[in-house]
Amino acid sequence: MTFTEAQAGDNLIIQIVFGKQNIDLPSKIVSVRKESLIVDIIYLNKKMLNLENEHIRMNLMLIREGKVPIVWKNVTCKIIKENEQAFYQITAHSEGYENNRREAFRLFLGNDGVAQVGINKKALEVIVRDVSENGFSFLTSIDVKMAVGEPVRLVFVDLDITFSLMGIVVRKVNVNEKEVLYGCKLSVRNNKLLKYINSKQRKEISAVKKPKTPLMGTKASKMKKQKDSKKNRYEITAEMRDLLIKAFNQEDDIK
């Protein structure tokens, strides 16, 4: 599949790959031009992220509402300027494909949590539905408009461990009249989460019990303290900057 599947306004995930690590960043298509996409610039700490770098490789994922994403591997990027505004021009060198492979093992939870969809937005009371090594989902009574493609931070506690997960919303489903399900892809691999999933999975197998799926109609509980909503605000620039500097090998590449 070529970029003819894409349209202006569609949400994208730009995946930066370096070594065995990868970072997923959300962006949006401005226009489609033959074999290239014109895409919004990503800013970190108010600085433009330069993706013209030999130390990394890039993949691209097109998020499609109600359909599986389309992925292009090893795309290239350069920065262009039009009407005194900067954009990424991303070019694919191979056909895209539908990413419909089998998902990683999902651990169903039902724990209370706090989520923030978008930057500098109000924290929401949620029920953590499931987590996997690739992503997570949660239920809430709040319908966040234009949520797909937005960065998200989820915080929950289990086994006396606090998990803070960063991701991108790739799916939103109205479960019933009162609740909305948000499916998210992890932005950065979380080793603590993977150990937790493996540990819980081993316990379930040893106890010969199947994981219990929380009821869709469960209501999110009240937050214990209002200050938690401030403490758990999503700060993508602070949390991802060190990884990005490592990926680009020098701070000058973030400019």
Short mmCIF file of C-alpha atoms in Angstrom, two decimals:
data_model
loop_
_atom_site.label_atom_id
_atom_site.label_comp_id
_atom_site.label_asym_id
_atom_site.label_seq_id
_atom_site.Cartn_x
_atom_site.Cartn_y
_atom_site.Cartn_z
CA MET A 1 0.00 0.00 0.00
CA THR A 2 1.28 3.45 -0.86
CA PHE A 3 0.54 6.78 0.78
CA THR A 4 -2.66 6.98 -1.27
CA GLU A 5 -4.29 5.35 1.80
CA ALA A 6 -3.42 8.45 3.83
CA GLN A 7 -5.26 11.75 3.99
CA ALA A 8 -4.59 15.19 5.43
CA GLY A 9 -5.56 15.25 9.09
CA ASP A 10 -4.85 11.54 9.69
CA ASN A 11 -2.95 10.62 12.86
CA LEU A 12 0.49 9.02 12.66
CA ILE A 13 2.95 7.35 14.96
CA ILE A 14 6.58 8.02 14.08
CA GLN A 15 8.73 5.24 15.54
CA ILE A 16 12.38 6.05 16.17
CA VAL A 17 14.53 2.91 16.35
CA PHE A 18 18.05 2.77 17.78
CA GLY A 19 19.71 -0.47 18.87
CA LYS A 20 17.14 -2.62 20.67
CA GLN A 21 15.19 0.42 21.86
CA ASN A 22 12.38 2.31 20.13
CA ILE A 23 10.36 5.41 20.89
CA ASP A 24 6.92 6.16 19.44
CA LEU A 25 5.89 9.78 18.92
CA PRO A 26 2.52 11.08 17.70
CA SER A 27 2.14 13.45 14.75
CA LYS A 28 -0.42 14.39 12.09
CA ILE A 29 -0.49 14.52 8.28
CA VAL A 30 -0.67 17.99 6.76
CA SER A 31 -0.83 16.88 3.12
CA VAL A 32 -0.10 13.92 0.82
CA ARG A 33 2.20 14.42 -2.18
CA LYS A 34 2.80 11.43 -4.45
CA GLU A 35 5.41 9.30 -2.62
CA SER A 36 5.76 11.63 0.37
CA LEU A 37 3.80 12.84 3.37
CA ILE A 38 4.04 16.36 4.76
CA VAL A 39 3.82 15.98 8.52
CA ASP A 40 3.66 18.25 11.57
CA ILE A 41 6.95 18.88 13.36
CA ILE A 42 7.48 17.27 16.78
CA TYR A 43 8.76 19.53 19.55
CA LEU A 44 10.56 18.45 22.72
CA ASN A 45 11.26 21.00 25.43
CA LYS A 46 10.08 23.65 22.95
CA LYS A 47 12.82 22.61 20.51
CA MET A 48 12.22 21.16 17.05
CA LEU A 49 13.17 17.48 16.82
CA ASN A 50 15.47 16.96 13.83
CA LEU A 51 14.77 13.52 12.33
CA GLU A 52 17.45 13.85 9.63
CA ASN A 53 19.94 11.73 11.56
CA GLU A 54 22.22 8.86 10.57
CA HIS A 55 22.16 7.31 14.05
CA ILE A 56 18.51 6.27 13.84
CA ARG A 57 16.08 4.52 11.55
CA MET A 58 12.37 5.28 11.33
CA ASN A 59 9.13 3.41 10.86
CA LEU A 60 5.73 4.98 10.28
CA MET A 61 2.29 3.84 11.44
CA LEU A 62 -0.94 5.28 10.03
CA ILE A 63 -3.78 5.10 12.57
CA ARG A 64 -7.14 4.32 10.96
CA GLU A 65 -10.36 4.54 12.95
CA GLY A 66 -12.09 1.16 12.95
CA LYS A 67 -9.32 -0.51 10.90
CA VAL A 68 -5.92 -2.02 11.64
CA PRO A 69 -2.97 0.40 11.26
CA ILE A 70 -0.77 0.52 8.15
CA VAL A 71 2.99 0.34 8.74
CA TRP A 72 5.87 1.52 6.53
CA LYS A 73 9.35 0.33 7.48
CA ASN A 74 12.59 2.31 7.13
CA VAL A 75 11.13 5.58 5.91
CA THR A 76 13.33 8.64 5.43
CA CYS A 77 12.69 12.17 6.59
CA LYS A 78 13.88 15.67 5.81
CA ILE A 79 12.82 19.05 7.11
CA ILE A 80 11.27 21.48 4.63
CA LYS A 81 9.94 25.01 5.02
CA GLU A 82 6.82 26.41 3.42
CA ASN A 83 5.42 29.87 4.11
CA GLU A 84 8.07 30.25 6.82
CA GLN A 85 6.79 27.14 8.63
CA ALA A 86 8.75 23.90 9.11
CA PHE A 87 7.40 20.42 8.32
CA TYR A 88 8.70 16.88 8.02
CA GLN A 89 8.68 15.41 4.52
CA ILE A 90 8.55 11.64 4.98
CA THR A 91 9.23 9.28 2.07
CA ALA A 92 8.56 5.53 1.94
CA HIS A 93 10.86 3.22 -0.03
CA SER A 94 8.70 0.09 0.22
CA GLU A 95 5.02 -0.82 0.29
CA GLY A 96 3.12 -0.41 3.53
CA TYR A 97 1.30 -3.35 5.11
CA GLU A 98 -1.60 -3.81 7.49
CA ASN A 99 -0.37 -4.46 11.01
CA ASN A 100 -2.82 -7.24 11.92
CA ARG A 101 -0.39 -9.61 13.63
CA ARG A 102 -1.39 -11.32 16.87
CA GLU A 103 -1.17 -9.08 19.92
CA ALA A 104 1.11 -9.81 22.88
CA PHE A 105 -0.33 -11.56 25.94
CA ARG A 106 -2.85 -9.31 27.67
CA LEU A 107 -3.10 -9.26 31.43
CA PHE A 108 -6.63 -8.29 32.52
CA LEU A 109 -6.68 -6.19 35.70
CA GLY A 110 -9.64 -4.03 36.72
CA ASN A 111 -7.50 -1.77 38.95
CA ASP A 112 -8.27 1.86 39.69
CA GLY A 113 -5.96 4.31 37.95
CA VAL A 114 -5.40 7.85 36.78
CA ALA A 115 -4.93 8.77 33.11
CA GLN A 116 -4.18 11.95 31.23
CA VAL A 117 -5.04 12.12 27.54
CA GLY A 118 -3.19 14.95 25.80
CA ILE A 119 -0.60 17.34 27.20
CA ASN A 120 -1.55 19.64 30.09
CA LYS A 121 -5.03 18.14 30.30
CA LYS A 122 -7.00 17.24 33.43
CA ALA A 123 -6.31 13.82 34.94
CA LEU A 124 -9.17 11.30 34.68
CA GLU A 125 -10.34 8.58 37.04
CA VAL A 126 -10.15 5.28 35.13
CA ILE A 127 -10.35 1.52 35.42
CA VAL A 128 -7.26 -0.17 33.96
CA ARG A 129 -8.75 -2.91 31.78
CA ASP A 130 -5.58 -4.66 30.59
CA VAL A 131 -1.85 -4.24 30.02
CA SER A 132 0.63 -5.99 27.73
CA GLU A 133 4.27 -5.49 26.79
CA ASN A 134 3.07 -3.41 23.82
CA GLY A 135 0.22 -1.37 25.25
CA PHE A 136 -2.70 -0.95 27.61
CA SER A 137 -6.36 0.00 27.74
CA PHE A 138 -8.61 1.68 30.26
CA LEU A 139 -12.25 2.61 30.85
CA THR A 140 -13.57 5.98 31.95
CA SER A 141 -16.85 7.87 31.96
CA ILE A 142 -15.24 10.84 30.18
CA ASP A 143 -15.44 11.07 26.39
CA VAL A 144 -12.28 12.91 25.33
CA LYS A 145 -12.84 14.50 21.93
CA MET A 146 -10.19 13.92 19.25
CA ALA A 147 -8.37 11.47 21.56
CA VAL A 148 -6.96 9.15 18.87
CA GLY A 149 -3.36 10.09 18.13
CA GLU A 150 -2.95 11.97 21.41
CA PRO A 151 -0.19 11.13 23.92
CA VAL A 152 -1.44 9.52 27.13
CA ARG A 153 -0.01 8.77 30.56
CA LEU A 154 -1.52 6.08 32.79
CA VAL A 155 -0.67 5.66 36.48
CA PHE A 156 -1.86 2.74 38.61
CA VAL A 157 -0.69 0.70 41.61
CA ASP A 158 -0.58 -3.08 42.00
CA LEU A 159 1.44 -5.33 44.32
CA ASP A 160 2.64 -2.13 46.04
CA ILE A 161 4.31 -1.08 42.77
CA THR A 162 3.46 2.22 41.07
CA PHE A 163 3.38 2.03 37.28
CA SER A 164 3.63 5.13 35.11
CA LEU A 165 3.06 4.21 31.47
CA MET A 166 3.42 6.55 28.49
CA GLY A 167 1.65 5.80 25.25
CA ILE A 168 -0.42 7.00 22.31
CA VAL A 169 -4.17 6.51 21.95
CA VAL A 170 -4.81 4.34 18.88
CA ARG A 171 -8.42 3.32 19.50
CA LYS A 172 -11.51 4.74 21.20
CA VAL A 173 -14.74 2.76 21.60
CA ASN A 174 -18.01 3.78 23.24
CA VAL A 175 -18.73 0.65 25.31
CA ASN A 176 -22.12 1.85 26.54
CA GLU A 177 -23.92 5.10 27.32
CA LYS A 178 -21.69 5.79 30.33
CA GLU A 179 -18.24 4.44 29.54
CA VAL A 180 -15.54 4.81 26.88
CA LEU A 181 -12.68 2.37 26.24
CA TYR A 182 -9.30 3.79 25.21
CA GLY A 183 -6.74 1.44 23.62
CA CYS A 184 -3.16 2.69 23.74
CA LYS A 185 0.22 1.73 22.31
CA LEU A 186 3.24 2.09 24.59
CA SER A 187 5.61 4.86 23.53
CA VAL A 188 8.62 3.36 25.30
CA ARG A 189 9.26 -0.24 26.36
CA ASN A 190 8.82 -0.55 30.12
CA ASN A 191 10.96 -3.33 31.66
CA LYS A 192 9.23 -3.05 35.04
CA LEU A 193 5.88 -3.64 33.35
CA LEU A 194 7.18 -6.70 31.48
CA LYS A 195 8.50 -8.29 34.70
CA TYR A 196 5.17 -7.57 36.39
CA ILE A 197 3.18 -9.19 33.56
CA ASN A 198 5.41 -12.27 33.55
CA SER A 199 5.14 -12.60 37.33
CA LYS A 200 1.33 -12.33 37.31
CA GLN A 201 1.10 -14.75 34.39
CA ARG A 202 3.20 -17.37 36.24
CA LYS A 203 1.00 -17.04 39.32
CA GLU A 204 -2.15 -17.51 37.26
CA ILE A 205 -0.74 -20.59 35.54
CA SER A 206 0.42 -22.14 38.82
CA ALA A 207 -2.97 -21.52 40.39
CA VAL A 208 -4.68 -23.02 37.30
CA LYS A 209 -6.95 -20.01 37.04
CA LYS A 210 -7.98 -18.05 34.00
CA PRO A 211 -7.52 -14.28 34.02
CA LYS A 212 -10.74 -12.49 34.94
CA THR A 213 -12.02 -9.84 32.59
CA PRO A 214 -13.42 -6.81 34.42
CA LEU A 215 -17.04 -5.95 33.70
CA MET A 216 -17.40 -3.24 31.12
CA GLY A 217 -19.97 -1.50 33.27
CA THR A 218 -17.70 -0.97 36.29
CA LYS A 219 -17.50 2.64 37.40
CA ALA A 220 -14.16 4.28 38.12
CA SER A 221 -13.65 4.96 41.83
CA LYS A 222 -13.11 8.41 43.31
CA MET A 223 -9.53 9.65 43.60
CA LYS A 224 -8.19 9.66 47.14
CA LYS A 225 -6.65 13.11 46.95
CA GLN A 226 -7.02 15.95 44.51
CA LYS A 227 -3.26 16.50 44.57
CA ASP A 228 -2.75 13.17 42.80
CA SER A 229 -4.15 14.66 39.59
CA LYS A 230 -1.41 17.30 39.65
CA LYS A 231 1.34 14.86 40.56
CA ASN A 232 0.48 12.51 37.69
CA ARG A 233 0.34 15.03 34.87
CA TYR A 234 1.81 13.85 31.56
CA GLU A 235 5.25 15.34 30.83
CA ILE A 236 6.47 13.73 27.62
CA THR A 237 9.32 16.18 27.10
CA ALA A 238 10.98 15.52 30.46
CA GLU A 239 10.55 11.75 30.41
CA MET A 240 11.65 11.08 26.84
CA ARG A 241 14.42 13.61 26.31
CA ASP A 242 17.24 11.45 27.74
CA LEU A 243 16.26 8.50 25.51
CA LEU A 244 16.09 10.73 22.45
CA ILE A 245 19.50 12.28 23.15
CA LYS A 246 20.91 8.77 23.44
CA ALA A 247 19.26 7.80 20.15
CA PHE A 248 20.61 10.82 18.30
CA ASN A 249 24.00 10.46 20.01
CA GLN A 250 24.38 14.18 20.64
CA GLU A 251 22.19 16.94 22.00
CA ASP A 252 22.80 19.15 18.98
CA ASP A 253 20.50 16.91 16.95
CA ILE A 254 17.51 18.13 18.97
CA LYS A 255 17.27 21.66 17.69
#
